[in-house]
Short mmCIF file of C-alpha atoms and ligand atoms in Angstrom, two decimals:
data_model
loop_
_atom_site.label_atom_id
_atom_site.label_comp_id
_atom_site.label_asym_id
_atom_site.label_seq_id
_atom_site.Cartn_x
_atom_site.Cartn_y
_atom_site.Cartn_z
CA UNK A 1 -20.13 1.11 2.93
CA UNK A 2 -19.58 3.85 0.73
CA UNK A 3 -18.90 7.34 2.12
CA UNK A 4 -18.85 10.45 0.26
CA UNK A 5 -16.83 12.93 2.10
CA UNK A 6 -15.04 16.42 2.16
CA UNK A 7 -17.31 17.75 -0.83
CA UNK A 8 -20.67 15.59 -0.64
CA UNK A 9 -20.62 14.25 -3.80
CA UNK A 10 -23.50 12.50 -5.95
CA UNK A 11 -25.82 9.33 -6.17
CA UNK A 12 -24.53 6.92 -3.34
CA UNK A 13 -23.16 3.90 -5.07
CA UNK A 14 -25.87 1.54 -3.81
CA UNK A 15 -28.00 2.97 -5.54
CA UNK A 16 -26.70 2.85 -9.43
CA UNK A 17 -24.27 0.14 -8.82
CA UNK A 18 -25.08 -2.61 -11.05
CA UNK A 19 -27.02 0.00 -13.29
CA UNK A 20 -26.02 0.56 -17.19
CA UNK A 21 -23.14 2.70 -18.18
CA UNK A 22 -26.21 4.39 -20.84
CA UNK A 23 -26.85 6.53 -18.33
CA UNK A 24 -23.66 8.39 -18.36
CA UNK A 25 -22.58 11.13 -20.99
CA UNK A 26 -20.86 8.47 -23.29
CA UNK A 27 -21.04 8.72 -27.09
CA UNK A 28 -23.26 6.20 -28.67
CA UNK A 29 -19.96 4.80 -30.02
CA UNK A 30 -17.95 4.21 -26.67
CA UNK A 31 -21.57 2.93 -25.34
CA UNK A 32 -21.00 0.00 -27.96
CA UNK A 33 -17.73 -0.49 -27.34
CA UNK A 34 -18.28 -1.13 -24.04
CA UNK A 35 -21.29 -3.71 -25.11
CA UNK A 36 -18.82 -5.49 -26.99
CA UNK A 37 -16.87 -5.86 -24.16
CA UNK A 38 -18.95 -7.43 -22.17
CA UNK A 39 -19.24 -4.62 -19.70
CA UNK A 40 -22.95 -4.44 -19.28
CA UNK A 41 -23.50 -2.92 -15.78
CA UNK A 42 -21.14 -0.69 -13.77
CA UNK A 43 -18.82 -2.21 -11.10
CA UNK A 44 -19.57 -0.27 -7.94
CA UNK A 45 -16.20 1.88 -7.95
CA UNK A 46 -17.34 2.80 -11.59
CA UNK A 47 -20.84 3.36 -10.36
CA UNK A 48 -19.85 5.96 -7.83
CA UNK A 49 -16.68 7.51 -9.60
CA UNK A 50 -17.62 7.87 -12.69
CA UNK A 51 -20.70 10.39 -12.67
CA UNK A 52 -17.86 12.87 -10.79
CA UNK A 53 -15.07 11.99 -12.74
CA UNK A 54 -16.68 12.65 -16.50
CA UNK A 55 -17.84 16.08 -14.84
CA UNK A 56 -13.65 17.03 -14.75
CA UNK A 57 -13.95 16.76 -10.85
CA UNK A 58 -10.69 15.62 -9.27
CA UNK A 59 -11.29 12.60 -7.29
CA UNK A 60 -9.94 10.30 -4.71
CA UNK A 61 -11.15 6.68 -5.15
CA UNK A 62 -10.36 3.80 -2.63
CA UNK A 63 -11.50 0.07 -3.63
CA UNK A 64 -10.26 -2.93 -3.33
CA UNK A 65 -8.20 -4.78 -6.00
CA UNK A 66 -10.51 -6.06 -9.07
CA UNK A 67 -13.15 -3.89 -8.87
CA UNK A 68 -12.71 -1.83 -11.90
CA UNK A 69 -10.75 0.79 -11.45
CA UNK A 70 -9.13 1.07 -14.40
CA UNK A 71 -12.31 1.68 -16.18
CA UNK A 72 -13.35 4.51 -13.87
CA UNK A 73 -10.27 6.70 -15.12
CA UNK A 74 -10.17 5.33 -18.53
CA UNK A 75 -13.17 6.68 -19.76
CA UNK A 76 -12.95 10.13 -18.52
CA UNK A 77 -9.54 10.34 -19.92
CA UNK A 78 -11.04 8.93 -23.83
CA UNK A 79 -13.92 11.02 -23.21
CA UNK A 80 -11.63 14.69 -23.20
CA UNK A 81 -9.18 13.44 -25.68
CA UNK A 82 -8.77 15.72 -28.22
CA UNK A 83 -8.13 13.56 -30.67
CA UNK A 84 -6.76 15.71 -34.11
CA UNK A 85 -4.62 16.57 -31.39
CA UNK A 86 -1.60 14.17 -31.46
CA UNK A 87 0.09 14.82 -28.18
CA UNK A 88 0.32 13.51 -24.62
CA UNK A 89 -2.87 14.73 -23.56
CA UNK A 90 -2.98 12.09 -20.56
CA UNK A 91 -0.67 10.36 -18.05
CA UNK A 92 -1.36 7.67 -15.93
CA UNK A 93 1.22 6.52 -13.33
CA UNK A 94 1.37 2.97 -12.41
CA UNK A 95 3.83 0.93 -9.87
CA UNK A 96 5.31 -1.67 -11.93
CA UNK A 97 5.96 -2.74 -15.37
CA UNK A 98 3.05 -5.24 -14.96
CA UNK A 99 0.69 -3.04 -14.49
CA UNK A 100 1.28 -0.42 -16.68
CA UNK A 101 1.04 -3.12 -19.00
CA UNK A 102 -2.17 -4.65 -17.87
CA UNK A 103 -3.48 -0.62 -17.66
CA UNK A 104 -2.41 0.00 -21.19
CA UNK A 105 -3.87 -3.04 -22.65
CA UNK A 106 -6.91 -1.79 -20.74
CA UNK A 107 -7.20 1.30 -22.43
CA UNK A 108 -6.55 0.42 -25.94
CA UNK A 109 -9.24 -2.07 -25.45
CA UNK A 110 -11.92 0.71 -24.09
CA UNK A 111 -10.29 3.06 -27.02
CA UNK A 112 -11.47 0.71 -29.74
CA UNK A 113 -14.60 2.82 -30.47
CA UNK A 114 -12.04 5.37 -32.04
CA UNK A 115 -9.70 4.78 -34.59
CA UNK A 116 -6.22 5.32 -34.29
CA UNK A 117 -6.15 6.32 -30.64
CA UNK A 118 -2.20 6.29 -29.58
CA UNK A 119 -1.60 4.23 -26.40
CA UNK A 120 2.04 4.36 -25.22
CA UNK A 121 3.53 2.32 -22.43
CA UNK A 122 6.86 3.62 -21.05
CA UNK A 123 8.39 1.49 -18.70
CA UNK A 124 11.81 0.61 -16.87
CA UNK A 125 13.35 -2.88 -18.02
CA UNK A 126 13.26 -1.86 -21.63
CA UNK A 127 15.05 -0.24 -24.03
CA UNK A 128 15.00 3.58 -23.95
CA UNK A 129 16.03 4.53 -27.80
CA UNK A 130 12.87 2.31 -29.23
CA UNK A 131 10.75 4.57 -26.80
CA UNK A 132 12.00 7.65 -27.47
CA UNK A 133 11.48 7.02 -31.36
CA UNK A 134 7.77 5.96 -30.06
CA UNK A 135 7.52 9.55 -28.15
CA UNK A 136 8.58 11.11 -31.63
CA UNK A 137 5.89 9.40 -33.57
CA UNK A 138 3.01 10.35 -30.67
CA UNK A 139 0.84 9.53 -28.34
CA UNK A 140 -2.34 10.47 -26.70
CA UNK A 141 -2.08 8.99 -23.89
CA UNK A 142 1.13 7.42 -21.69
CA UNK A 143 1.03 4.52 -18.96
CA UNK A 144 4.50 4.57 -17.27
CA UNK A 145 6.09 3.64 -14.16
CA UNK A 146 7.01 6.71 -12.28
CA UNK A 147 11.14 6.13 -12.29
CA UNK A 148 11.33 5.62 -16.09
CA UNK A 149 8.93 8.93 -16.77
CA UNK A 150 11.72 10.79 -14.49
CA UNK A 151 14.52 9.48 -16.79
CA UNK A 152 12.07 10.38 -20.02
CA UNK A 153 11.60 14.01 -18.57
CA UNK A 154 15.06 14.17 -17.84
CA UNK A 155 16.27 13.58 -21.48
CA UNK A 156 14.01 15.75 -22.38
CA UNK A 157 11.97 13.21 -24.70
CA UNK A 158 8.39 13.51 -23.32
CA UNK A 159 6.99 16.85 -23.01
CA UNK A 160 3.75 17.12 -20.73
CA UNK A 161 2.92 20.56 -21.89
CA UNK A 162 -1.07 19.80 -23.21
CA UNK A 163 -1.15 17.23 -20.15
CA UNK A 164 -4.78 17.60 -19.03
CA UNK A 165 -5.04 14.34 -16.67
CA UNK A 166 -3.29 12.85 -14.80
CA UNK A 167 -3.79 9.60 -12.86
CA UNK A 168 -2.05 7.68 -10.34
CA UNK A 169 -3.08 3.99 -10.38
CA UNK A 170 -2.65 1.88 -7.41
CA UNK A 171 -0.88 5.05 -5.62
CA UNK A 172 -0.41 3.17 -2.31
CA UNK A 173 1.74 0.41 -3.71
CA UNK A 174 3.84 3.59 -5.66
CA UNK A 175 3.60 5.00 -1.84
CA UNK A 176 5.29 1.60 -0.88
CA UNK A 177 7.28 1.85 -3.59
CA UNK A 178 9.20 4.96 -2.59
CA UNK A 179 8.00 6.52 -5.32
CA UNK A 180 6.65 10.21 -3.54
CA UNK A 181 9.27 12.25 -4.40
CA UNK A 182 9.21 11.36 -8.01
CA UNK A 183 5.73 11.36 -8.38
CA UNK A 184 5.77 14.61 -6.78
CA UNK A 185 7.77 15.83 -9.42
CA UNK A 186 6.26 14.40 -12.26
CA UNK A 187 2.94 16.51 -11.30
CA UNK A 188 4.89 19.49 -11.18
CA UNK A 189 5.72 19.74 -14.68
CA UNK A 190 2.56 18.90 -16.10
CA UNK A 191 -0.30 21.87 -16.53
CA UNK A 192 -1.43 23.04 -13.23
CA UNK A 193 -5.17 23.36 -15.30
CA UNK A 194 -5.66 19.63 -15.27
CA UNK A 195 -7.70 16.63 -13.44
CA UNK A 196 -5.87 14.72 -11.22
CA UNK A 197 -7.59 11.40 -10.21
CA UNK A 198 -6.24 9.31 -7.44
CA UNK A 199 -6.93 5.78 -7.29
CA UNK A 200 -5.98 3.74 -4.67
CA UNK A 201 -6.75 0.02 -3.23
CA UNK A 202 -6.07 1.34 0.55
CA UNK A 203 -5.88 4.42 2.38
CA UNK A 204 -2.61 4.73 4.31
CA UNK A 205 -2.02 8.44 6.04
CA UNK A 206 0.82 9.23 3.13
CA UNK A 207 -2.39 8.92 0.66
CA UNK A 208 -3.62 11.68 2.19
CA UNK A 209 -0.66 13.60 2.25
CA UNK A 210 0.15 13.15 -1.66
CA UNK A 211 -3.59 14.16 -2.93
CA UNK A 212 -3.16 17.37 -0.34
CA UNK A 213 -0.20 18.72 -2.89
CA UNK A 214 -1.58 17.31 -6.02
CA UNK A 215 -5.39 17.23 -6.15
CA UNK A 216 -7.65 20.40 -6.03
CA UNK A 217 -10.93 20.12 -4.33
CA UNK A 218 -10.85 16.77 -4.89
CA UNK A 219 -14.19 14.65 -4.34
CA UNK A 220 -13.91 11.48 -2.05
CA UNK A 221 -14.72 7.56 -3.20
CA UNK A 222 -14.60 4.89 -0.43
CA UNK A 223 -15.45 1.35 -0.90
CA UNK A 224 -15.27 -0.61 1.83
CA UNK A 225 -17.40 -4.23 1.85
CA UNK A 226 -18.43 -4.51 5.74
CA UNK A 227 -18.19 -1.57 8.01
CA UNK A 228 -14.65 -1.75 9.73
CA UNK A 229 -15.02 -1.89 13.52
CA UNK A 230 -16.79 -5.89 12.12
CA UNK A 231 -13.78 -6.43 10.51
CA UNK A 232 -11.79 -5.88 14.17
CA UNK A 233 -12.14 -10.07 15.70
CA UNK A 234 -11.32 -9.04 19.48
CA UNK A 235 -10.65 -12.24 22.10
CA UNK A 236 -9.40 -11.94 25.46
CA UNK A 237 -7.32 -14.30 26.90
CA UNK A 238 -6.93 -15.39 30.52
CA UNK A 239 -3.26 -15.27 31.67
CA UNK A 240 -0.93 -15.71 34.78
CA UNK A 241 0.79 -13.03 35.35
CA UNK A 242 4.06 -15.70 34.94
CA UNK A 243 2.23 -17.47 31.65
CA UNK A 244 2.16 -13.63 29.84
CA UNK A 245 5.37 -14.14 28.07
CA UNK A 246 4.94 -17.42 26.37
CA UNK A 247 1.68 -16.53 25.79
CA UNK A 248 2.23 -14.16 23.09
CA UNK A 249 4.27 -16.72 21.99
CA UNK A 250 1.85 -19.27 21.83
CA UNK A 251 -1.16 -17.01 20.00
CA UNK A 252 2.00 -16.25 17.23
CA UNK A 253 1.85 -19.90 16.82
CA UNK A 254 -1.60 -20.24 16.47
CA UNK A 255 -2.96 -17.19 14.92
CA UNK A 256 0.35 -16.97 12.59
CA UNK A 257 -0.29 -13.05 11.51
CA UNK A 258 2.48 -12.03 8.84
CA UNK A 259 2.52 -8.86 10.92
CA UNK A 260 2.24 -8.33 14.44
CA UNK A 261 1.95 -4.81 17.10
CA UNK A 262 2.70 -6.40 20.53
CA UNK A 263 2.00 -3.50 22.93
CA UNK A 264 3.27 -3.55 26.58
CA UNK A 265 2.74 -0.99 29.25
CA UNK A 266 6.04 -0.59 30.11
CA UNK A 267 9.66 -0.32 28.71
CA UNK A 268 10.87 -3.14 31.05
CA UNK A 269 8.33 -5.58 29.51
CA UNK A 270 8.88 -4.30 26.30
CA UNK A 271 12.57 -5.87 26.87
CA UNK A 272 11.59 -8.35 28.42
CA UNK A 273 9.59 -9.51 25.86
CA UNK A 274 11.71 -9.30 22.83
CA UNK A 275 14.21 -11.31 24.26
CA UNK A 276 11.45 -14.35 25.22
CA UNK A 277 10.32 -13.80 21.32
CA UNK A 278 14.07 -14.01 20.02
CA UNK A 279 14.81 -16.94 22.02
CA UNK A 280 11.70 -18.81 20.65
CA UNK A 281 13.25 -17.59 17.45
CA UNK A 282 10.86 -15.64 16.23
CA UNK A 283 11.72 -12.52 14.44
CA UNK A 284 10.97 -9.34 16.43
CA UNK A 285 11.82 -5.88 16.81
CA UNK A 286 11.39 -3.21 19.61
CA UNK A 287 10.93 0.30 19.50
CA UNK A 288 12.08 2.84 22.67
CA UNK A 289 12.40 6.05 22.46
CA UNK A 290 16.20 5.81 23.24
CA UNK A 291 16.48 5.04 19.77
CA UNK A 292 18.24 7.30 17.73
CA UNK A 293 16.17 8.12 14.70
CA UNK A 294 18.28 5.95 12.45
CA UNK A 295 17.68 3.04 14.22
CA UNK A 296 14.32 3.93 14.51
CA UNK A 297 13.81 4.19 10.92
CA UNK A 298 15.55 1.18 10.17
CA UNK A 299 12.68 -0.92 12.90
CA UNK A 300 9.99 1.02 11.21
CA UNK A 301 10.90 0.05 7.30
CA UNK A 302 11.81 -3.53 8.37
CA UNK A 303 8.27 -4.37 9.91
CA UNK A 304 6.20 -2.27 7.29
CA UNK A 305 8.46 -4.10 4.64
CA UNK A 306 7.37 -7.36 6.37
CA UNK A 307 10.58 -9.00 6.90
CA UNK A 308 10.10 -8.74 10.69
CA UNK A 309 6.52 -10.65 12.30
CA UNK A 310 6.32 -8.84 15.54
CA UNK A 311 7.08 -5.05 16.60
CA UNK A 312 7.11 -5.41 20.71
CA UNK A 313 6.37 -1.32 21.48
CA UNK A 314 4.24 1.12 24.32
CA UNK A 315 1.91 3.52 23.62
CA UNK A 316 4.20 5.96 23.34
CA UNK A 317 7.03 4.12 21.31
CA UNK A 318 4.20 3.26 19.13
CA UNK A 319 2.53 7.03 18.21
CA UNK A 320 2.53 7.93 15.02
CA UNK A 321 2.82 4.69 13.72
CA UNK A 322 1.44 4.59 10.05
CA UNK A 323 1.63 0.66 9.20
CA UNK A 324 -1.07 -0.39 6.48
CA UNK A 325 -1.26 -4.04 6.90
CA UNK A 326 -1.50 -5.63 10.19
CA UNK A 327 -2.88 -9.07 10.92
CA UNK A 328 -2.88 -8.68 14.63
CA UNK A 329 -2.23 -6.58 17.47
CA UNK A 330 -1.94 -8.20 20.71
CA UNK A 331 -2.37 -6.32 23.76
CA UNK A 332 0.41 -8.03 26.14
CA UNK A 333 -0.48 -5.50 29.27
CA UNK A 334 -4.47 -4.86 29.07
CA UNK A 335 -4.35 -0.70 28.19
CA UNK A 336 -6.38 0.53 31.81
CA UNK A 337 -7.75 3.35 29.46
CA UNK A 338 -10.33 1.92 27.32
CA UNK A 339 -9.65 4.71 25.15
CA UNK A 340 -6.48 3.94 24.33
CA UNK A 341 -7.07 0.16 23.61
CA UNK A 342 -9.78 0.91 21.04
CA UNK A 343 -7.16 3.04 19.51
CA UNK A 344 -4.67 0.52 19.59
CA UNK A 345 -6.56 -2.33 17.98
CA UNK A 346 -8.09 -0.16 15.56
CA UNK A 347 -4.49 -0.49 13.91
CA UNK A 348 -5.21 -3.66 12.77
CA UNK A 349 -8.38 -4.99 9.95
CA UNK A 350 -7.65 -1.62 7.90
CA UNK A 351 -9.31 -1.42 4.44
CA UNK A 352 -10.49 -4.92 2.93
CA UNK A 353 -8.13 -7.05 5.75
CA UNK A 354 -9.58 -8.26 8.82
CA UNK A 355 -7.26 -8.18 11.73
CA UNK A 356 -7.63 -9.90 15.53
CA UNK A 357 -7.26 -8.31 18.69
CA UNK A 358 -5.74 -10.50 21.31
CA UNK A 359 -5.75 -9.56 24.90
CA UNK A 360 -4.01 -11.23 27.67
CA UNK A 361 -5.43 -10.72 31.57
CA UNK A 362 -4.61 -11.62 34.68
CA UNK A 363 -7.96 -12.13 37.21
CA UNK A 364 -7.11 -8.65 38.67
CA UNK A 365 -7.27 -7.01 35.56
CA UNK A 366 -10.66 -8.18 34.86
CA UNK A 367 -12.41 -5.01 35.21
CA UNK A 368 -10.42 -3.60 33.09
CA UNK A 369 -11.96 -6.14 30.30
CA UNK A 370 -15.42 -4.85 31.42
CA UNK A 371 -15.10 -1.41 31.63
CA UNK A 372 -13.36 -1.94 27.48
CA UNK A 373 -16.11 -3.89 26.86
CA UNK A 374 -18.74 -1.05 28.55
CA UNK A 375 -16.79 1.51 26.64
CA UNK A 376 -17.16 -0.20 22.85
CA UNK A 377 -20.70 -1.21 24.01
CA UNK A 378 -20.34 -5.26 23.25
CA UNK A 379 -19.97 -8.36 24.81
CA UNK A 380 -16.04 -9.45 25.78
CA UNK A 381 -15.57 -12.58 24.29
CA UNK A 382 -13.54 -14.78 26.30
CA UNK A 383 -11.06 -17.26 26.35
CA UNK A 384 -8.79 -19.77 27.46
CA UNK A 385 -4.58 -20.80 26.53
CA UNK A 386 -5.13 -24.31 26.48
CA UNK A 387 -7.74 -23.66 23.26
CA UNK A 388 -4.48 -22.97 21.19
CA UNK A 389 -3.11 -25.38 18.98
CA UNK A 390 0.02 -27.32 20.82
CA UNK A 391 1.37 -28.91 17.70
CA UNK A 392 4.16 -26.79 16.15
CA UNK A 393 4.65 -26.71 12.39
CA UNK A 394 7.01 -24.59 10.96
CA UNK A 395 8.29 -21.35 12.81
CA UNK A 396 6.92 -18.58 11.86
CA UNK A 397 9.09 -16.66 9.31
CA UNK A 398 8.25 -12.78 7.50
CA UNK A 399 7.53 -13.74 4.00
CA UNK A 400 10.29 -10.55 2.82
CA UNK A 401 13.97 -9.96 3.75
CA UNK A 402 15.65 -6.04 4.00
CA UNK A 403 18.15 -5.81 1.66
CA UNK A 404 20.18 -3.33 2.79
CA UNK A 405 22.33 -0.44 0.08
CA UNK A 406 25.24 1.42 1.47
CA UNK A 407 23.90 4.56 -1.17
CA UNK A 408 20.62 6.30 -0.55
CA UNK A 409 19.47 9.75 -1.79
CA UNK A 410 22.75 11.98 -1.68
CA UNK A 411 23.97 9.13 -4.75
CA UNK A 412 20.99 10.37 -6.54
CA UNK A 413 19.74 6.84 -6.23
CA UNK A 414 16.23 6.86 -6.83
CA UNK A 415 13.34 3.78 -5.58
CA UNK A 416 12.98 3.14 -9.56
CA UNK A 417 16.84 2.64 -10.35
CA UNK A 418 17.13 -0.28 -7.80
CA UNK A 419 14.06 -2.05 -9.17
CA UNK A 420 15.17 -1.91 -12.25
CA UNK A 421 18.27 -3.85 -11.12
CA UNK A 422 16.47 -6.21 -9.55
CA UNK A 423 14.07 -6.80 -12.14
CA UNK A 424 15.70 -6.09 -15.48
CA UNK A 425 18.99 -6.40 -14.84
CA UNK A 426 18.95 -9.55 -12.33
CA UNK A 427 15.78 -11.27 -14.23
CA UNK A 428 13.49 -10.70 -10.95
CA UNK A 429 9.60 -10.39 -11.40
CA UNK A 430 8.01 -7.28 -10.08
CA UNK A 431 6.03 -9.23 -7.99
CA UNK A 432 8.87 -10.32 -5.93
CA UNK A 433 10.57 -6.85 -4.64
CA UNK A 434 8.47 -5.22 -2.35
CA UNK A 435 8.50 -2.00 -0.60
CA UNK A 436 11.48 0.00 -1.94
CA UNK A 437 12.85 2.96 0.80
CA UNK A 438 15.48 5.12 0.14
CA UNK A 439 17.00 7.63 2.67
CA UNK A 440 19.93 10.33 2.52
CA UNK A 441 22.76 7.53 3.02
CA UNK A 442 21.02 3.95 2.58
CA UNK A 443 18.35 2.71 0.44
CA UNK A 444 16.13 -0.61 2.06
CA UNK A 445 14.70 -3.13 -0.29
CA UNK A 446 12.14 -6.06 0.95
CA UNK A 447 12.19 -9.23 -1.56
CA UNK A 448 10.73 -12.20 -1.20
CA UNK A 449 12.94 -14.36 1.45
CA UNK A 450 13.94 -16.86 -1.31
CA UNK A 451 15.23 -14.58 -3.07
CA UNK A 452 17.11 -12.66 -0.22
CA UNK A 453 21.02 -13.82 -1.06
CA UNK A 454 20.55 -14.68 -4.86
CA UNK A 455 19.55 -11.03 -4.81
CA UNK A 456 22.27 -9.42 -2.89
CA UNK A 457 24.67 -11.49 -4.90
CA UNK A 458 23.00 -10.16 -8.30
CA UNK A 459 22.76 -6.42 -6.89
CA UNK A 460 26.35 -6.60 -5.57
CA UNK A 461 27.99 -7.85 -8.92
CA UNK A 462 26.15 -5.59 -11.20
CA UNK A 463 25.18 -1.58 -10.79
CA UNK A 464 22.38 0.47 -9.65
CA UNK A 465 22.20 3.95 -11.55
CA UNK A 466 25.38 2.72 -13.10
CA UNK A 467 27.61 2.32 -10.49
CA UNK A 468 29.07 -0.62 -8.71
CA UNK A 469 27.07 -0.92 -5.10
CA UNK A 470 27.77 -2.70 -1.38
CA UNK A 471 25.15 -4.78 -0.34
CA UNK A 472 23.51 -6.94 2.19
CA UNK A 473 21.22 -8.97 3.87
CA UNK A 474 19.97 -6.56 7.00
CA UNK A 475 19.42 -9.20 10.26
CA UNK A 476 16.01 -8.52 11.56
CA UNK A 477 17.77 -9.25 14.92
CA UNK A 478 19.72 -5.64 15.18
P1 ADP B 1 -8.74 -2.73 -10.75
O1 ADP B 1 -8.04 -1.96 -11.38
O2 ADP B 1 -9.50 -2.62 -9.36
O3 ADP B 1 -7.97 -4.30 -9.61
P2 ADP B 1 -9.29 -3.82 -13.43
O4 ADP B 1 -9.61 -2.18 -13.69
O5 ADP B 1 -8.16 -4.86 -13.73
O6 ADP B 1 -9.86 -4.15 -11.59
O7 ADP B 1 -10.38 -4.42 -13.31
C1 ADP B 1 -10.25 -5.87 -13.11
C2 ADP B 1 -11.30 -6.97 -14.17
O8 ADP B 1 -12.38 -6.83 -14.60
C3 ADP B 1 -11.08 -7.00 -15.62
O9 ADP B 1 -10.41 -7.95 -16.00
C4 ADP B 1 -11.45 -5.73 -16.93
O10 ADP B 1 -11.63 -5.79 -17.64
C5 ADP B 1 -13.18 -5.72 -15.74
N1 ADP B 1 -13.84 -5.04 -15.51
C6 ADP B 1 -13.69 -4.42 -15.01
N2 ADP B 1 -15.37 -3.35 -15.38
C7 ADP B 1 -16.35 -4.18 -15.55
C8 ADP B 1 -17.39 -4.16 -15.65
N3 ADP B 1 -18.18 -2.66 -15.73
N4 ADP B 1 -18.31 -5.57 -16.40
C9 ADP B 1 -17.42 -6.76 -16.95
N5 ADP B 1 -16.19 -6.42 -16.57
C10 ADP B 1 -15.24 -5.97 -15.84
MG1 MG B 2 -5.84 -1.85 -11.09
#
């Protein structure tokens, strides 16, 4: 489905997807190069966004990975380049070194229609000096990670005065990695008069906030595979009240979702469920109104960075929760209000992901299920607990663990410093590192479970931002 909102935009993608690049205002040389690269027809995101971006308008484009987003911003950048002016005119921000390198290679291929368009990748994990020399020699397009770009700006080795286009690629992932402030600060140092293009695979709340800050009258293109509601698969399981808490564990063992939000109607039920899940060896946390802000942040960070499997909450406690990847919502108690039910289950099945909405109900609660199905206009899928597999494979474990570093914004630690310490210094791969959250006093980094201990050891032995730091594994259940 395509929906182009805010200022209604051009032709819907469905009509032009698969159509040729020839209809775009591109030079003959550029078109010939595209033919040589075997770019014969536009992908849907290219068909939807190129007419907008080539016209010079700001753009927010959301489409899944592998859909051809790079060319969707690279072609407008290349078209608008003033080649004789040997200054940095375009800046592309990417979350990791690997991605920045991929993007700069793709831009170089697309730039082959002309001689001597200089594309420079500036990422952490390599020495500053050679990069500074390359910058002295000049470049038209810079592709880099926010941390390293900030470093160059601070040293005065990168000048953004001639920037005419700024691209945020994989913006959702950059926000996950805690680059919000860096991106903002970099954008502020670009001329106001510029085109800004934002590309993202998913569209969490943070993206809208960022776009509002940095984009000017943007048009939006969202490409979804299917209608959102059809990606939520909803099942109702009948239980005795006595079995309710064990039933939640059974659902988790059967469906094995990476992240589950479990809704209870009361705080007492939240506490009881948490005890049951912990006793059974699940990684679970609960949110309730009595938590201090710092503890609440810690719970949310661990759940959102995928180092905790289950978050147990009441509707009130879950208010404002913005988690983009949620494989399942379990209604431990069914809500008496169908609207609340729909709101709860709407948190799963976002973007391109499928989601499970699993609800437990006792015989007396059957009328609630019926009013929900009436409200939603579909037939409920009734299920029995004994359909669930009884075999007990490996316990459900979150894919990541959270490292806590004692030091945060007050110590001028930025996400890029932590990423650099883990990738460049300690030798881990960018893909092994998940979300990075820097708070005032503390930094939280998600890393793949298998490297957790080693990462703590290497961080504690090494330096972050030139200083020794203390780090430890945060146990999920404190
Ligand atoms: P995304 O950024 O959306 O994940 P990429 O821009 O990396 O996707 O593109 C994915 C792959 O598709 C790349 O190998 C790219 O060269 C190729 N590609 C992109 N657009 C086209 C096209 N119009 N025709 C053929 N191949 C394309
Ligand atoms: Mg991409």
